[in-house]
């Protein structure tokens, strides 16, 4: 008979003289491994949080201080260089200054808009135009269109139009004006009608209006001639809106910006002839 005995069930160790092996607790190695893994995980998390806090603090400090862009910086960054002394004054000096606009206490009564851009003057196709006006005619003058030679300036219903003038005395009187020294610039022209009104632009449309004595009226009623001696024609430029010339559009006289086109040249060119009356 074998000396070895079958091991009794573990739930009844003392009934046959057996005792539990208490030299090693069950699962001790796994517990140590699990504890070490948990400790390493906690350490890694704490380290990552610390590094992230340091990086965010450095980014905030860099964002608070402006830096200049060096040659080694990647593309797309914007730098703010320290302005040199007098830099603002030089920038303002290079910027073109707008032309002064007329001011008057009566300017609110006129709906004339102000130009936002100075247009170029017509190119010199022949000799340089002269600006000195001719002496006014004692019998008045009439102004004839260049591209419609059978039409003249004529006041009709308060507006200046380009009309064919018949033989009637009223029509011929409405197409006859007196040329006087410019109200705003004596080297330029102003035009008066038979009843004493002046030709002035209002909302860039040429009308006959009474002189109210204001500075705005004097400027609106003053036009500087640009005479082309070879052709004997002239264009009339506004004194308070340089770059805008009188031209007819749909036979209505108005003040339009200069255009480098044959149509504009024809519409803005006129001849001063003897009065029709």
Tab-separated table of C-alpha atoms in Angstrom:
chain	number	residue	atom	x	y	z
A	1	UNK	CA	0.000	0.000	0.000
A	2	UNK	CA	1.382	3.370	-1.081
A	3	UNK	CA	2.502	5.722	1.635
A	4	UNK	CA	1.121	8.709	-0.235
A	5	UNK	CA	-2.361	9.593	0.641
A	6	UNK	CA	-4.825	11.319	-1.583
A	7	UNK	CA	-5.022	14.953	-0.734
A	8	UNK	CA	-8.290	15.758	0.999
A	9	UNK	CA	-10.508	18.516	-0.251
A	10	UNK	CA	-9.275	21.980	0.615
A	11	UNK	CA	-12.538	22.901	2.264
A	12	UNK	CA	-11.902	20.296	5.012
A	13	UNK	CA	-8.167	20.360	5.706
A	14	UNK	CA	-8.100	19.259	9.345
A	15	UNK	CA	-10.279	16.180	9.128
A	16	UNK	CA	-7.385	14.088	7.762
A	17	UNK	CA	-4.453	15.912	9.350
A	18	UNK	CA	-3.683	18.244	6.483
A	19	UNK	CA	-3.134	21.961	6.949
A	20	UNK	CA	-3.250	24.896	4.501
A	21	UNK	CA	-0.003	26.175	3.001
A	22	UNK	CA	0.242	29.685	4.480
A	23	UNK	CA	3.808	30.383	3.403
A	24	UNK	CA	2.614	32.435	0.384
A	25	UNK	CA	-0.589	34.440	-0.003
A	26	UNK	CA	-2.458	33.644	-3.197
A	27	UNK	CA	-2.056	36.240	-5.985
A	28	UNK	CA	0.820	38.139	-4.343
A	29	UNK	CA	2.846	38.518	-7.566
A	30	UNK	CA	-0.144	39.829	-9.491
A	31	UNK	CA	-0.880	42.339	-6.767
A	32	UNK	CA	2.683	43.657	-6.892
A	33	UNK	CA	2.572	43.931	-10.662
A	34	UNK	CA	-0.767	45.748	-10.581
A	35	UNK	CA	0.515	48.167	-7.932
A	36	UNK	CA	3.677	48.929	-9.885
A	37	UNK	CA	1.666	49.544	-13.066
A	38	UNK	CA	-0.725	51.882	-11.244
A	39	UNK	CA	2.187	53.813	-9.721
A	40	UNK	CA	3.856	54.195	-13.150
A	41	UNK	CA	0.594	55.371	-14.678
A	42	UNK	CA	0.098	58.010	-11.969
A	43	UNK	CA	3.683	59.203	-12.348
A	44	UNK	CA	3.329	59.534	-16.131
A	45	UNK	CA	0.074	61.496	-15.761
A	46	UNK	CA	1.584	63.901	-13.244
A	47	UNK	CA	4.619	64.444	-15.478
A	48	UNK	CA	2.451	65.098	-18.572
A	49	UNK	CA	0.272	67.611	-16.711
A	50	UNK	CA	3.351	69.454	-15.421
A	51	UNK	CA	4.907	69.652	-18.890
A	52	UNK	CA	1.661	70.908	-20.447
A	53	UNK	CA	1.308	73.638	-17.783
A	54	UNK	CA	4.864	74.797	-18.438
A	55	UNK	CA	4.322	74.904	-22.219
A	56	UNK	CA	1.060	76.854	-21.903
A	57	UNK	CA	2.757	79.376	-19.614
A	58	UNK	CA	5.572	79.872	-22.106
A	59	UNK	CA	3.070	80.352	-24.965
A	60	UNK	CA	1.168	83.010	-22.987
A	61	UNK	CA	4.413	84.862	-22.248
A	62	UNK	CA	5.408	84.761	-25.925
A	63	UNK	CA	1.968	86.008	-27.001
A	64	UNK	CA	2.098	88.923	-24.553
A	65	UNK	CA	5.387	90.256	-25.954
A	66	UNK	CA	5.607	91.428	-29.626
A	67	UNK	CA	8.500	89.923	-31.516
A	68	UNK	CA	10.111	90.849	-34.809
A	69	UNK	CA	10.204	88.394	-37.661
A	70	UNK	CA	13.711	87.023	-38.240
A	71	UNK	CA	14.984	85.372	-41.368
A	72	UNK	CA	14.681	81.927	-39.762
A	73	UNK	CA	11.007	82.316	-38.834
A	74	UNK	CA	8.502	80.309	-40.881
A	75	UNK	CA	6.431	82.038	-43.539
A	76	UNK	CA	3.075	83.563	-42.719
A	77	UNK	CA	4.079	85.329	-39.480
A	78	UNK	CA	3.357	89.038	-39.102
A	79	UNK	CA	5.892	91.254	-37.377
A	80	UNK	CA	5.463	94.733	-36.002
A	81	UNK	CA	8.652	96.719	-36.465
A	82	UNK	CA	9.351	99.654	-34.215
A	83	UNK	CA	8.513	102.834	-36.153
A	84	UNK	CA	11.413	105.148	-36.810
A	85	UNK	CA	11.359	108.764	-35.716
A	86	UNK	CA	9.476	110.954	-38.142
A	87	UNK	CA	8.031	107.912	-39.944
A	88	UNK	CA	4.459	109.096	-39.477
A	89	UNK	CA	5.303	112.524	-40.781
A	90	UNK	CA	6.971	111.100	-43.886
A	91	UNK	CA	4.010	108.825	-44.569
A	92	UNK	CA	1.649	111.755	-44.388
A	93	UNK	CA	3.948	113.796	-46.613
A	94	UNK	CA	3.890	111.126	-49.353
A	95	UNK	CA	0.122	110.906	-49.259
A	96	UNK	CA	-1.559	113.274	-51.748
A	97	UNK	CA	-3.526	115.978	-50.005
A	98	UNK	CA	-7.116	116.456	-51.158
A	99	UNK	CA	-8.021	119.690	-52.824
A	100	UNK	CA	-9.881	122.107	-50.556
A	101	UNK	CA	-13.631	122.112	-50.861
A	102	UNK	CA	-15.625	125.316	-50.696
A	103	UNK	CA	-17.352	126.193	-47.438
A	104	UNK	CA	-20.163	128.638	-47.057
A	105	UNK	CA	-23.046	129.383	-44.807
A	106	UNK	CA	-25.360	128.977	-47.787
A	107	UNK	CA	-23.826	125.688	-48.919
A	108	UNK	CA	-26.627	123.705	-47.271
A	109	UNK	CA	-29.089	125.237	-49.718
A	110	UNK	CA	-27.240	123.801	-52.708
A	111	UNK	CA	-27.504	120.032	-53.325
A	112	UNK	CA	-24.236	120.023	-55.315
A	113	UNK	CA	-22.280	116.869	-54.285
A	114	UNK	CA	-18.583	117.092	-53.597
A	115	UNK	CA	-16.190	115.141	-55.817
A	116	UNK	CA	-14.194	112.334	-54.207
A	117	UNK	CA	-11.423	112.119	-56.746
A	118	UNK	CA	-9.573	114.641	-58.834
A	119	UNK	CA	-9.775	113.646	-62.480
A	120	UNK	CA	-6.851	114.198	-64.862
A	121	UNK	CA	-6.837	117.158	-67.173
A	122	UNK	CA	-7.146	116.700	-70.947
A	123	UNK	CA	-3.917	115.758	-72.723
A	124	UNK	CA	-2.154	118.439	-74.700
A	125	UNK	CA	-2.927	117.599	-78.300
A	126	UNK	CA	-1.470	120.813	-79.662
A	127	UNK	CA	0.042	123.928	-78.220
A	128	UNK	CA	-0.423	124.515	-74.503
A	129	UNK	CA	-3.847	126.020	-73.794
A	130	UNK	CA	-3.959	129.590	-72.659
A	131	UNK	CA	-5.931	130.698	-69.639
A	132	UNK	CA	-6.213	134.444	-70.211
A	133	UNK	CA	-9.789	135.348	-71.207
A	134	UNK	CA	-10.657	137.495	-74.178
A	135	UNK	CA	-12.324	140.854	-73.522
A	136	UNK	CA	-16.127	140.585	-73.459
A	137	UNK	CA	-18.046	141.591	-76.538
A	138	UNK	CA	-20.201	144.705	-76.253
A	139	UNK	CA	-23.067	142.979	-78.076
A	140	UNK	CA	-22.840	139.726	-76.156
A	141	UNK	CA	-21.670	136.296	-77.227
A	142	UNK	CA	-23.197	132.966	-78.130
A	143	UNK	CA	-21.626	129.558	-77.535
A	144	UNK	CA	-21.837	126.974	-80.308
A	145	UNK	CA	-21.228	123.229	-80.064
A	146	UNK	CA	-18.326	121.760	-82.040
A	147	UNK	CA	-19.869	118.381	-82.885
A	148	UNK	CA	-23.351	119.910	-83.418
A	149	UNK	CA	-22.499	123.136	-85.200
A	150	UNK	CA	-26.178	124.091	-85.682
A	151	UNK	CA	-26.869	124.096	-81.911
A	152	UNK	CA	-26.117	126.792	-79.321
A	153	UNK	CA	-26.301	127.217	-75.568
A	154	UNK	CA	-29.789	128.408	-74.723
A	155	UNK	CA	-31.594	128.998	-71.425
A	156	UNK	CA	-34.925	127.189	-71.396
A	157	UNK	CA	-37.037	126.710	-68.247
A	158	UNK	CA	-34.057	127.689	-66.108
A	159	UNK	CA	-31.739	125.048	-67.581
A	160	UNK	CA	-29.023	125.526	-70.196
A	161	UNK	CA	-29.537	123.249	-73.182
A	162	UNK	CA	-27.984	122.806	-76.604
A	163	UNK	CA	-30.782	123.894	-78.977
A	164	UNK	CA	-31.312	124.918	-82.539
A	165	UNK	CA	-32.101	128.629	-82.468
A	166	UNK	CA	-34.769	129.970	-84.799
A	167	UNK	CA	-35.333	133.481	-86.037
A	168	UNK	CA	-37.582	134.520	-83.146
A	169	UNK	CA	-36.206	137.335	-80.944
A	170	UNK	CA	-36.908	135.490	-77.674
A	171	UNK	CA	-35.006	132.375	-78.725
A	172	UNK	CA	-32.041	134.433	-79.927
A	173	UNK	CA	-32.024	136.446	-76.725
A	174	UNK	CA	-32.077	133.267	-74.647
A	175	UNK	CA	-29.002	132.086	-76.593
A	176	UNK	CA	-27.003	135.304	-76.052
A	177	UNK	CA	-24.877	135.954	-72.958
A	178	UNK	CA	-22.429	138.452	-71.541
A	179	UNK	CA	-18.978	137.101	-70.714
A	180	UNK	CA	-17.505	138.772	-67.625
A	181	UNK	CA	-14.546	138.209	-65.331
A	182	UNK	CA	-14.973	135.166	-63.129
A	183	UNK	CA	-16.712	135.860	-59.832
A	184	UNK	CA	-14.297	133.589	-57.956
A	185	UNK	CA	-11.216	134.008	-60.206
A	186	UNK	CA	-10.817	137.077	-62.398
A	187	UNK	CA	-8.649	135.139	-64.861
A	188	UNK	CA	-11.586	132.826	-65.607
A	189	UNK	CA	-15.090	133.361	-67.026
A	190	UNK	CA	-18.579	133.941	-65.719
A	191	UNK	CA	-21.635	134.241	-67.986
A	192	UNK	CA	-24.734	136.368	-67.439
A	193	UNK	CA	-28.107	136.313	-69.161
A	194	UNK	CA	-30.129	139.261	-70.458
A	195	UNK	CA	-32.126	139.448	-67.207
A	196	UNK	CA	-28.984	139.522	-65.000
A	197	UNK	CA	-28.825	135.893	-63.902
A	198	UNK	CA	-25.586	133.892	-63.894
A	199	UNK	CA	-24.892	130.465	-65.353
A	200	UNK	CA	-23.829	128.163	-62.525
A	201	UNK	CA	-23.717	124.432	-61.918
A	202	UNK	CA	-26.108	122.971	-59.388
A	203	UNK	CA	-25.953	119.240	-58.759
A	204	UNK	CA	-23.499	119.277	-61.706
A	205	UNK	CA	-26.206	120.599	-64.057
A	206	UNK	CA	-25.804	124.032	-65.673
A	207	UNK	CA	-28.649	126.409	-64.771
A	208	UNK	CA	-29.397	130.135	-64.800
A	209	UNK	CA	-29.671	131.449	-61.245
A	210	UNK	CA	-29.649	134.744	-59.363
A	211	UNK	CA	-26.499	135.731	-57.476
A	212	UNK	CA	-27.025	135.259	-53.735
A	213	UNK	CA	-23.597	136.706	-52.876
A	214	UNK	CA	-22.282	133.502	-51.290
A	215	UNK	CA	-18.815	132.099	-51.824
A	216	UNK	CA	-20.321	128.844	-53.095
A	217	UNK	CA	-22.316	130.692	-55.751
A	218	UNK	CA	-19.246	132.580	-56.946
A	219	UNK	CA	-17.316	129.341	-57.343
A	220	UNK	CA	-20.206	127.489	-59.000
A	221	UNK	CA	-20.539	130.329	-61.545
A	222	UNK	CA	-16.822	130.485	-62.463
A	223	UNK	CA	-15.301	128.435	-65.285
A	224	UNK	CA	-11.706	128.502	-66.464
A	225	UNK	CA	-11.156	128.265	-70.237
A	226	UNK	CA	-8.737	125.832	-71.824
A	227	UNK	CA	-8.245	127.300	-75.299
A	228	UNK	CA	-6.787	125.299	-78.197
A	229	UNK	CA	-5.397	127.964	-80.569
A	230	UNK	CA	-5.024	125.673	-83.574
A	231	UNK	CA	-8.703	124.743	-83.730
A	232	UNK	CA	-10.059	127.914	-82.120
A	233	UNK	CA	-12.161	125.862	-79.680
A	234	UNK	CA	-12.170	125.788	-75.902
A	235	UNK	CA	-13.270	123.709	-72.957
A	236	UNK	CA	-14.537	125.160	-69.679
A	237	UNK	CA	-13.319	123.697	-66.392
A	238	UNK	CA	-15.048	124.238	-63.053
A	239	UNK	CA	-13.022	126.333	-60.617
A	240	UNK	CA	-14.236	124.503	-57.496
A	241	UNK	CA	-14.255	121.009	-59.045
A	242	UNK	CA	-10.977	120.732	-60.987
A	243	UNK	CA	-11.045	117.926	-63.523
A	244	UNK	CA	-14.743	118.445	-64.338
A	245	UNK	CA	-15.630	120.197	-67.600
A	246	UNK	CA	-18.860	121.484	-69.103
A	247	UNK	CA	-20.161	119.088	-71.748
A	248	UNK	CA	-23.534	118.294	-73.283
A	249	UNK	CA	-25.212	114.959	-72.771
A	250	UNK	CA	-28.536	114.429	-74.503
A	251	UNK	CA	-28.208	118.165	-75.327
A	252	UNK	CA	-28.221	119.024	-71.596
A	253	UNK	CA	-25.232	121.073	-70.364
A	254	UNK	CA	-23.660	119.517	-67.279
A	255	UNK	CA	-20.366	119.222	-65.402
A	256	UNK	CA	-18.747	115.809	-65.934
A	257	UNK	CA	-15.323	114.356	-65.075
A	258	UNK	CA	-12.790	114.274	-67.894
A	259	UNK	CA	-12.754	111.187	-70.134
A	260	UNK	CA	-10.068	110.399	-72.655
A	261	UNK	CA	-12.413	109.657	-75.556
A	262	UNK	CA	-13.365	111.268	-78.871
A	263	UNK	CA	-16.998	111.485	-77.734
A	264	UNK	CA	-16.037	113.482	-74.644
A	265	UNK	CA	-13.763	115.811	-76.640
A	266	UNK	CA	-16.581	116.569	-79.048
A	267	UNK	CA	-19.205	117.068	-76.339
A	268	UNK	CA	-16.937	119.309	-74.211
A	269	UNK	CA	-15.595	121.552	-77.020
A	270	UNK	CA	-17.278	124.849	-77.908
A	271	UNK	CA	-16.769	127.961	-79.990
A	272	UNK	CA	-17.538	131.494	-78.807
A	273	UNK	CA	-19.173	133.509	-81.589
A	274	UNK	CA	-20.942	136.838	-81.859
A	275	UNK	CA	-24.245	137.131	-80.038
A	276	UNK	CA	-27.290	135.922	-81.970
A	277	UNK	CA	-29.469	138.797	-80.798
